Amino acid sequence: MTKIYDTIILGAGPAGLTAAIYTARSRLSTCILERVGPGGTALIIDKLENYPGFPDGISGYELAMKMEQQARKFGTEIIMDEALEISGKPGVFTVKGADVSYTARTILIATGSSYQKLEVPGESELAGKGVSYCATCDGAFFRNQRIAVIGGGNSALQEAVYLSRFASEIYLIHRRDAYRASKLLQERISEKPVIKPVLDTIVTKINGKDKVESVLIKNVKTDKATLLPLEGVFVAVGHTPNTAFCGKFLKLDGKGYIITDEALQTSVPGVFAAGDCRVTGLRQVATAVGDGAYASESIDKLLQKL
Ligand code: NAP
């Protein structure tokens, strides 16, 4: 007979793991479906400095492993599978996995987001051959080399600071005249002479045969094009939500983020969303954790009514 869980959580990032700690500890049968491995995008954070409780910072990996351990300790089942579709009605939902389907009374979607691509010629062809989306994963390959980091948000500036340990020269290329990253990160990059800000500039092409050899950049104010020889390109231009699988079932906003109410319930009663995949004003590990805790409370309340 198919097991019916009280709740199935999709995604084992900070939001999903936190929710599982709460629901499993409340003796609700809890299963997490995770397609890659526990941790989500937090895994690649070299040092989390703004997560409370760790004055010297903690690596995303270490924090994620501790969260996973804690969720399992209270009885959470973690199954490696990818949610491909959700269907059902309040009280009985089905999640279609790669080979099997899972049944639960409630669902929590905490599938996070993926790296946004630049969408320029050469990017996909040279991915893994000099084009990277993760400085902590690939930074060490670029020791004493010239690289570019693309983007102006917290991720781009944080990646540039991290990469300054390895690279000999880092062009921090941003399409506008001001970075949107925090003042603290802007101060940090100004203290690193290897990081060279390149503002009002877009990358129009990444060149190379078997590996990255140069990028073609264009100043958006003057239209002047320049060929910049380098060996690596780190793309940090934001994220897109991992919600394609549930778009037919739930209401999403124009960018694909899940719309929730105050209780973090989606447009379908009994289906909740938490963390980076939902419409929210701030996407941090701390806010994902808060979402997970709050969603678990809403799930518990609904199950008591059911
Ligand atoms: P983000 O804040 O959305 O920044 C994306 C950056 O990429 C922006 O500067 C944007 O330019 C640029 N961009 C977007 N599309 C582009 C394109 N097609 N071509 C060129 N540039 C493009 O994303 P993020 O930096 O990944 O951060 C995501 C969330 O995580 C944010 O809420 C951030 O605060 C948080 N985060 C926090 C920390 C921290 O607290 N230490 C670290 C990392 C991330 P415009 O500025 O012109 O829009």
JSON list of N, CA and C in Angstrom, two decimals, residues 39-93:
[
{"chain": "A", "resi": 39, "resn": "GLY", "atom": "N", "xyz": [21.06, 20.74, 1.03]},
{"chain": "A", "resi": 39, "resn": "GLY", "atom": "CA", "xyz": [21.85, 21.98, 1.13]},
{"chain": "A", "resi": 39, "resn": "GLY", "atom": "C", "xyz": [21.39, 23.09, 0.21]},
{"chain": "A", "resi": 40, "resn": "GLY", "atom": "N", "xyz": [20.97, 22.71, -0.99]},
{"chain": "A", "resi": 40, "resn": "GLY", "atom": "CA", "xyz": [20.52, 23.73, -1.95]},
{"chain": "A", "resi": 40, "resn": "GLY", "atom": "C", "xyz": [21.65, 24.69, -2.32]},
{"chain": "A", "resi": 41, "resn": "THR", "atom": "N", "xyz": [21.30, 25.89, -2.75]},
{"chain": "A", "resi": 41, "resn": "THR", "atom": "CA", "xyz": [22.32, 26.84, -3.19]},
{"chain": "A", "resi": 41, "resn": "THR", "atom": "C", "xyz": [23.20, 27.30, -2.02]},
{"chain": "A", "resi": 42, "resn": "ALA", "atom": "N", "xyz": [22.72, 27.12, -0.78]},
{"chain": "A", "resi": 42, "resn": "ALA", "atom": "CA", "xyz": [23.53, 27.52, 0.39]},
{"chain": "A", "resi": 42, "resn": "ALA", "atom": "C", "xyz": [24.84, 26.74, 0.44]},
{"chain": "A", "resi": 43, "resn": "LEU", "atom": "N", "xyz": [24.81, 25.53, -0.14]},
{"chain": "A", "resi": 43, "resn": "LEU", "atom": "CA", "xyz": [26.00, 24.65, -0.11]},
{"chain": "A", "resi": 43, "resn": "LEU", "atom": "C", "xyz": [27.26, 25.33, -0.63]},
{"chain": "A", "resi": 44, "resn": "ILE", "atom": "N", "xyz": [27.08, 26.19, -1.62]},
{"chain": "A", "resi": 44, "resn": "ILE", "atom": "CA", "xyz": [28.27, 26.75, -2.28]},
{"chain": "A", "resi": 44, "resn": "ILE", "atom": "C", "xyz": [28.75, 28.05, -1.63]},
{"chain": "A", "resi": 45, "resn": "ILE", "atom": "N", "xyz": [28.09, 28.47, -0.55]},
{"chain": "A", "resi": 45, "resn": "ILE", "atom": "CA", "xyz": [28.54, 29.71, 0.10]},
{"chain": "A", "resi": 45, "resn": "ILE", "atom": "C", "xyz": [29.79, 29.41, 0.91]},
{"chain": "A", "resi": 46, "resn": "ASP", "atom": "N", "xyz": [30.85, 30.09, 0.57]},
{"chain": "A", "resi": 46, "resn": "ASP", "atom": "CA", "xyz": [32.14, 29.85, 1.21]},
{"chain": "A", "resi": 46, "resn": "ASP", "atom": "C", "xyz": [32.05, 30.16, 2.70]},
{"chain": "A", "resi": 47, "resn": "LYS", "atom": "N", "xyz": [31.53, 31.34, 3.01]},
{"chain": "A", "resi": 47, "resn": "LYS", "atom": "CA", "xyz": [31.44, 31.74, 4.41]},
{"chain": "A", "resi": 47, "resn": "LYS", "atom": "C", "xyz": [30.19, 32.60, 4.60]},
{"chain": "A", "resi": 48, "resn": "LEU", "atom": "N", "xyz": [29.26, 32.09, 5.41]},
{"chain": "A", "resi": 48, "resn": "LEU", "atom": "CA", "xyz": [28.04, 32.86, 5.71]},
{"chain": "A", "resi": 48, "resn": "LEU", "atom": "C", "xyz": [28.35, 33.74, 6.90]},
{"chain": "A", "resi": 49, "resn": "GLU", "atom": "N", "xyz": [28.30, 35.05, 6.67]},
{"chain": "A", "resi": 49, "resn": "GLU", "atom": "CA", "xyz": [28.68, 35.96, 7.76]},
{"chain": "A", "resi": 49, "resn": "GLU", "atom": "C", "xyz": [27.48, 36.61, 8.41]},
{"chain": "A", "resi": 50, "resn": "ASN", "atom": "N", "xyz": [26.29, 36.44, 7.76]},
{"chain": "A", "resi": 50, "resn": "ASN", "atom": "CA", "xyz": [25.13, 37.13, 8.32]},
{"chain": "A", "resi": 50, "resn": "ASN", "atom": "C", "xyz": [24.07, 36.15, 8.81]},
{"chain": "A", "resi": 51, "resn": "TYR", "atom": "N", "xyz": [24.47, 34.91, 9.06]},
{"chain": "A", "resi": 51, "resn": "TYR", "atom": "CA", "xyz": [23.54, 33.96, 9.65]},
{"chain": "A", "resi": 51, "resn": "TYR", "atom": "C", "xyz": [23.77, 33.96, 11.16]},
{"chain": "A", "resi": 52, "resn": "PRO", "atom": "N", "xyz": [22.74, 34.31, 11.95]},
{"chain": "A", "resi": 52, "resn": "PRO", "atom": "CA", "xyz": [22.96, 34.50, 13.38]},
{"chain": "A", "resi": 52, "resn": "PRO", "atom": "C", "xyz": [23.50, 33.25, 14.08]},
{"chain": "A", "resi": 53, "resn": "GLY", "atom": "N", "xyz": [24.33, 33.49, 15.08]},
{"chain": "A", "resi": 53, "resn": "GLY", "atom": "CA", "xyz": [24.82, 32.39, 15.92]},
{"chain": "A", "resi": 53, "resn": "GLY", "atom": "C", "xyz": [26.24, 31.97, 15.59]},
{"chain": "A", "resi": 54, "resn": "PHE", "atom": "N", "xyz": [26.79, 32.51, 14.50]},
{"chain": "A", "resi": 54, "resn": "PHE", "atom": "CA", "xyz": [28.15, 32.12, 14.10]},
{"chain": "A", "resi": 54, "resn": "PHE", "atom": "C", "xyz": [28.99, 33.39, 13.89]},
{"chain": "A", "resi": 55, "resn": "PRO", "atom": "N", "xyz": [29.50, 33.98, 14.98]},
{"chain": "A", "resi": 55, "resn": "PRO", "atom": "CA", "xyz": [30.19, 35.27, 14.86]},
{"chain": "A", "resi": 55, "resn": "PRO", "atom": "C", "xyz": [31.41, 35.22, 13.93]},
{"chain": "A", "resi": 56, "resn": "ASP", "atom": "N", "xyz": [32.01, 34.04, 13.76]},
{"chain": "A", "resi": 56, "resn": "ASP", "atom": "CA", "xyz": [33.15, 33.94, 12.85]},
{"chain": "A", "resi": 56, "resn": "ASP", "atom": "C", "xyz": [32.73, 33.41, 11.48]},
{"chain": "A", "resi": 57, "resn": "GLY", "atom": "N", "xyz": [31.41, 33.31, 11.26]},
{"chain": "A", "resi": 57, "resn": "GLY", "atom": "CA", "xyz": [30.93, 32.80, 9.98]},
{"chain": "A", "resi": 57, "resn": "GLY", "atom": "C", "xyz": [30.91, 31.27, 9.99]},
{"chain": "A", "resi": 58, "resn": "ILE", "atom": "N", "xyz": [30.17, 30.70, 9.04]},
{"chain": "A", "resi": 58, "resn": "ILE", "atom": "CA", "xyz": [30.11, 29.24, 8.90]},
{"chain": "A", "resi": 58, "resn": "ILE", "atom": "C", "xyz": [29.97, 28.95, 7.41]},
{"chain": "A", "resi": 59, "resn": "SER", "atom": "N", "xyz": [30.55, 27.85, 6.94]},
{"chain": "A", "resi": 59, "resn": "SER", "atom": "CA", "xyz": [30.40, 27.56, 5.52]},
{"chain": "A", "resi": 59, "resn": "SER", "atom": "C", "xyz": [28.98, 27.04, 5.27]},
{"chain": "A", "resi": 60, "resn": "GLY", "atom": "N", "xyz": [28.47, 27.33, 4.08]},
{"chain": "A", "resi": 60, "resn": "GLY", "atom": "CA", "xyz": [27.13, 26.87, 3.71]},
{"chain": "A", "resi": 60, "resn": "GLY", "atom": "C", "xyz": [27.04, 25.35, 3.82]},
{"chain": "A", "resi": 61, "resn": "TYR", "atom": "N", "xyz": [28.12, 24.68, 3.45]},
{"chain": "A", "resi": 61, "resn": "TYR", "atom": "CA", "xyz": [28.15, 23.21, 3.48]},
{"chain": "A", "resi": 61, "resn": "TYR", "atom": "C", "xyz": [27.98, 22.70, 4.91]},
{"chain": "A", "resi": 62, "resn": "GLU", "atom": "N", "xyz": [28.76, 23.29, 5.83]},
{"chain": "A", "resi": 62, "resn": "GLU", "atom": "CA", "xyz": [28.70, 22.83, 7.22]},
{"chain": "A", "resi": 62, "resn": "GLU", "atom": "C", "xyz": [27.32, 23.07, 7.83]},
{"chain": "A", "resi": 63, "resn": "LEU", "atom": "N", "xyz": [26.76, 24.25, 7.53]},
{"chain": "A", "resi": 63, "resn": "LEU", "atom": "CA", "xyz": [25.43, 24.57, 8.07]},
{"chain": "A", "resi": 63, "resn": "LEU", "atom": "C", "xyz": [24.39, 23.60, 7.51]},
{"chain": "A", "resi": 64, "resn": "ALA", "atom": "N", "xyz": [24.46, 23.34, 6.19]},
{"chain": "A", "resi": 64, "resn": "ALA", "atom": "CA", "xyz": [23.49, 22.45, 5.56]},
{"chain": "A", "resi": 64, "resn": "ALA", "atom": "C", "xyz": [23.59, 21.03, 6.14]},
{"chain": "A", "resi": 65, "resn": "MET", "atom": "N", "xyz": [24.82, 20.56, 6.37]},
{"chain": "A", "resi": 65, "resn": "MET", "atom": "CA", "xyz": [25.00, 19.21, 6.92]},
{"chain": "A", "resi": 65, "resn": "MET", "atom": "C", "xyz": [24.39, 19.10, 8.31]},
{"chain": "A", "resi": 66, "resn": "LYS", "atom": "N", "xyz": [24.57, 20.18, 9.10]},
{"chain": "A", "resi": 66, "resn": "LYS", "atom": "CA", "xyz": [24.00, 20.18, 10.46]},
{"chain": "A", "resi": 66, "resn": "LYS", "atom": "C", "xyz": [22.47, 20.19, 10.39]},
{"chain": "A", "resi": 67, "resn": "MET", "atom": "N", "xyz": [21.92, 20.96, 9.45]},
{"chain": "A", "resi": 67, "resn": "MET", "atom": "CA", "xyz": [20.45, 21.01, 9.32]},
{"chain": "A", "resi": 67, "resn": "MET", "atom": "C", "xyz": [19.92, 19.64, 8.91]},
{"chain": "A", "resi": 68, "resn": "GLU", "atom": "N", "xyz": [20.63, 18.99, 7.99]},
{"chain": "A", "resi": 68, "resn": "GLU", "atom": "CA", "xyz": [20.18, 17.67, 7.52]},
{"chain": "A", "resi": 68, "resn": "GLU", "atom": "C", "xyz": [20.18, 16.67, 8.68]},
{"chain": "A", "resi": 69, "resn": "GLN", "atom": "N", "xyz": [21.28, 16.70, 9.45]},
{"chain": "A", "resi": 69, "resn": "GLN", "atom": "CA", "xyz": [21.43, 15.79, 10.59]},
{"chain": "A", "resi": 69, "resn": "GLN", "atom": "C", "xyz": [20.27, 15.99, 11.58]},
{"chain": "A", "resi": 70, "resn": "GLN", "atom": "N", "xyz": [19.95, 17.27, 11.81]},
{"chain": "A", "resi": 70, "resn": "GLN", "atom": "CA", "xyz": [18.90, 17.60, 12.77]},
{"chain": "A", "resi": 70, "resn": "GLN", "atom": "C", "xyz": [17.52, 17.12, 12.25]},
{"chain": "A", "resi": 71, "resn": "ALA", "atom": "N", "xyz": [17.29, 17.30, 10.95]},
{"chain": "A", "resi": 71, "resn": "ALA", "atom": "CA", "xyz": [16.00, 16.88, 10.37]},
{"chain": "A", "resi": 71, "resn": "ALA", "atom": "C", "xyz": [15.87, 15.36, 10.46]},
{"chain": "A", "resi": 72, "resn": "ARG", "atom": "N", "xyz": [16.96, 14.64, 10.14]},
{"chain": "A", "resi": 72, "resn": "ARG", "atom": "CA", "xyz": [16.92, 13.17, 10.20]},
{"chain": "A", "resi": 72, "resn": "ARG", "atom": "C", "xyz": [16.73, 12.69, 11.64]},
{"chain": "A", "resi": 73, "resn": "LYS", "atom": "N", "xyz": [17.37, 13.40, 12.59]},
{"chain": "A", "resi": 73, "resn": "LYS", "atom": "CA", "xyz": [17.30, 13.01, 14.00]},
{"chain": "A", "resi": 73, "resn": "LYS", "atom": "C", "xyz": [15.85, 12.91, 14.49]},
{"chain": "A", "resi": 74, "resn": "PHE", "atom": "N", "xyz": [15.00, 13.80, 13.98]},
{"chain": "A", "resi": 74, "resn": "PHE", "atom": "CA", "xyz": [13.60, 13.79, 14.43]},
{"chain": "A", "resi": 74, "resn": "PHE", "atom": "C", "xyz": [12.73, 12.88, 13.56]},
{"chain": "A", "resi": 75, "resn": "GLY", "atom": "N", "xyz": [13.33, 12.17, 12.62]},
{"chain": "A", "resi": 75, "resn": "GLY", "atom": "CA", "xyz": [12.57, 11.16, 11.87]},
{"chain": "A", "resi": 75, "resn": "GLY", "atom": "C", "xyz": [12.22, 11.53, 10.44]},
{"chain": "A", "resi": 76, "resn": "THR", "atom": "N", "xyz": [12.79, 12.61, 9.91]},
{"chain": "A", "resi": 76, "resn": "THR", "atom": "CA", "xyz": [12.51, 12.97, 8.51]},
{"chain": "A", "resi": 76, "resn": "THR", "atom": "C", "xyz": [13.13, 11.92, 7.57]},
{"chain": "A", "resi": 77, "resn": "GLU", "atom": "N", "xyz": [12.33, 11.52, 6.59]},
{"chain": "A", "resi": 77, "resn": "GLU", "atom": "CA", "xyz": [12.84, 10.61, 5.56]},
{"chain": "A", "resi": 77, "resn": "GLU", "atom": "C", "xyz": [13.30, 11.48, 4.40]},
{"chain": "A", "resi": 78, "resn": "ILE", "atom": "N", "xyz": [14.53, 11.28, 3.92]},
{"chain": "A", "resi": 78, "resn": "ILE", "atom": "CA", "xyz": [14.98, 12.08, 2.76]},
{"chain": "A", "resi": 78, "resn": "ILE", "atom": "C", "xyz": [15.16, 11.12, 1.58]},
{"chain": "A", "resi": 79, "resn": "ILE", "atom": "N", "xyz": [14.41, 11.37, 0.51]},
{"chain": "A", "resi": 79, "resn": "ILE", "atom": "CA", "xyz": [14.45, 10.49, -0.67]},
{"chain": "A", "resi": 79, "resn": "ILE", "atom": "C", "xyz": [15.05, 11.29, -1.82]},
{"chain": "A", "resi": 80, "resn": "MET", "atom": "N", "xyz": [16.04, 10.69, -2.50]},
{"chain": "A", "resi": 80, "resn": "MET", "atom": "CA", "xyz": [16.64, 11.36, -3.65]},
{"chain": "A", "resi": 80, "resn": "MET", "atom": "C", "xyz": [15.76, 11.13, -4.87]},
{"chain": "A", "resi": 81, "resn": "ASP", "atom": "N", "xyz": [15.00, 12.11, -5.23]},
{"chain": "A", "resi": 81, "resn": "ASP", "atom": "CA", "xyz": [14.12, 12.01, -6.39]},
{"chain": "A", "resi": 81, "resn": "ASP", "atom": "C", "xyz": [13.72, 13.44, -6.78]},
{"chain": "A", "resi": 82, "resn": "GLU", "atom": "N", "xyz": [13.32, 13.57, -8.02]},
{"chain": "A", "resi": 82, "resn": "GLU", "atom": "CA", "xyz": [12.93, 14.91, -8.49]},
{"chain": "A", "resi": 82, "resn": "GLU", "atom": "C", "xyz": [11.42, 14.98, -8.67]},
{"chain": "A", "resi": 83, "resn": "ALA", "atom": "N", "xyz": [10.80, 16.01, -8.10]},
{"chain": "A", "resi": 83, "resn": "ALA", "atom": "CA", "xyz": [9.36, 16.19, -8.29]},
{"chain": "A", "resi": 83, "resn": "ALA", "atom": "C", "xyz": [9.10, 16.68, -9.71]},
{"chain": "A", "resi": 84, "resn": "LEU", "atom": "N", "xyz": [8.29, 15.94, -10.44]},
{"chain": "A", "resi": 84, "resn": "LEU", "atom": "CA", "xyz": [8.03, 16.32, -11.83]},
{"chain": "A", "resi": 84, "resn": "LEU", "atom": "C", "xyz": [6.66, 16.95, -12.01]},
{"chain": "A", "resi": 85, "resn": "GLU", "atom": "N", "xyz": [5.76, 16.63, -11.09]},
{"chain": "A", "resi": 85, "resn": "GLU", "atom": "CA", "xyz": [4.39, 17.15, -11.21]},
{"chain": "A", "resi": 85, "resn": "GLU", "atom": "C", "xyz": [3.66, 16.99, -9.87]},
{"chain": "A", "resi": 86, "resn": "ILE", "atom": "N", "xyz": [2.79, 17.93, -9.56]},
{"chain": "A", "resi": 86, "resn": "ILE", "atom": "CA", "xyz": [1.93, 17.78, -8.38]},
{"chain": "A", "resi": 86, "resn": "ILE", "atom": "C", "xyz": [0.50, 17.77, -8.85]},
{"chain": "A", "resi": 87, "resn": "SER", "atom": "N", "xyz": [-0.32, 16.93, -8.20]},
{"chain": "A", "resi": 87, "resn": "SER", "atom": "CA", "xyz": [-1.76, 16.95, -8.51]},
{"chain": "A", "resi": 87, "resn": "SER", "atom": "C", "xyz": [-2.52, 16.61, -7.23]},
{"chain": "A", "resi": 88, "resn": "GLY", "atom": "N", "xyz": [-3.82, 16.71, -7.29]},
{"chain": "A", "resi": 88, "resn": "GLY", "atom": "CA", "xyz": [-4.63, 16.31, -6.14]},
{"chain": "A", "resi": 88, "resn": "GLY", "atom": "C", "xyz": [-5.47, 17.43, -5.60]},
{"chain": "A", "resi": 89, "resn": "LYS", "atom": "N", "xyz": [-6.03, 17.16, -4.42]},
{"chain": "A", "resi": 89, "resn": "LYS", "atom": "CA", "xyz": [-6.90, 18.16, -3.78]},
{"chain": "A", "resi": 89, "resn": "LYS", "atom": "C", "xyz": [-6.61, 18.15, -2.29]},
{"chain": "A", "resi": 90, "resn": "PRO", "atom": "N", "xyz": [-7.10, 19.16, -1.55]},
{"chain": "A", "resi": 90, "resn": "PRO", "atom": "CA", "xyz": [-6.78, 19.23, -0.13]},
{"chain": "A", "resi": 90, "resn": "PRO", "atom": "C", "xyz": [-7.00, 17.91, 0.59]},
{"chain": "A", "resi": 91, "resn": "GLY", "atom": "N", "xyz": [-5.96, 17.46, 1.26]},
{"chain": "A", "resi": 91, "resn": "GLY", "atom": "CA", "xyz": [-6.06, 16.19, 2.00]},
{"chain": "A", "resi": 91, "resn": "GLY", "atom": "C", "xyz": [-5.40, 15.03, 1.31]},
{"chain": "A", "resi": 92, "resn": "VAL", "atom": "N", "xyz": [-5.34, 15.05, -0.03]},
{"chain": "A", "resi": 92, "resn": "VAL", "atom": "CA", "xyz": [-4.69, 13.97, -0.79]},
{"chain": "A", "resi": 92, "resn": "VAL", "atom": "C", "xyz": [-3.97, 14.55, -2.01]},
{"chain": "A", "resi": 93, "resn": "PHE", "atom": "N", "xyz": [-2.67, 14.68, -1.89]},
{"chain": "A", "resi": 93, "resn": "PHE", "atom": "CA", "xyz": [-1.88, 15.18, -3.02]},
{"chain": "A", "resi": 93, "resn": "PHE", "atom": "C", "xyz": [-0.93, 14.09, -3.50]}
]
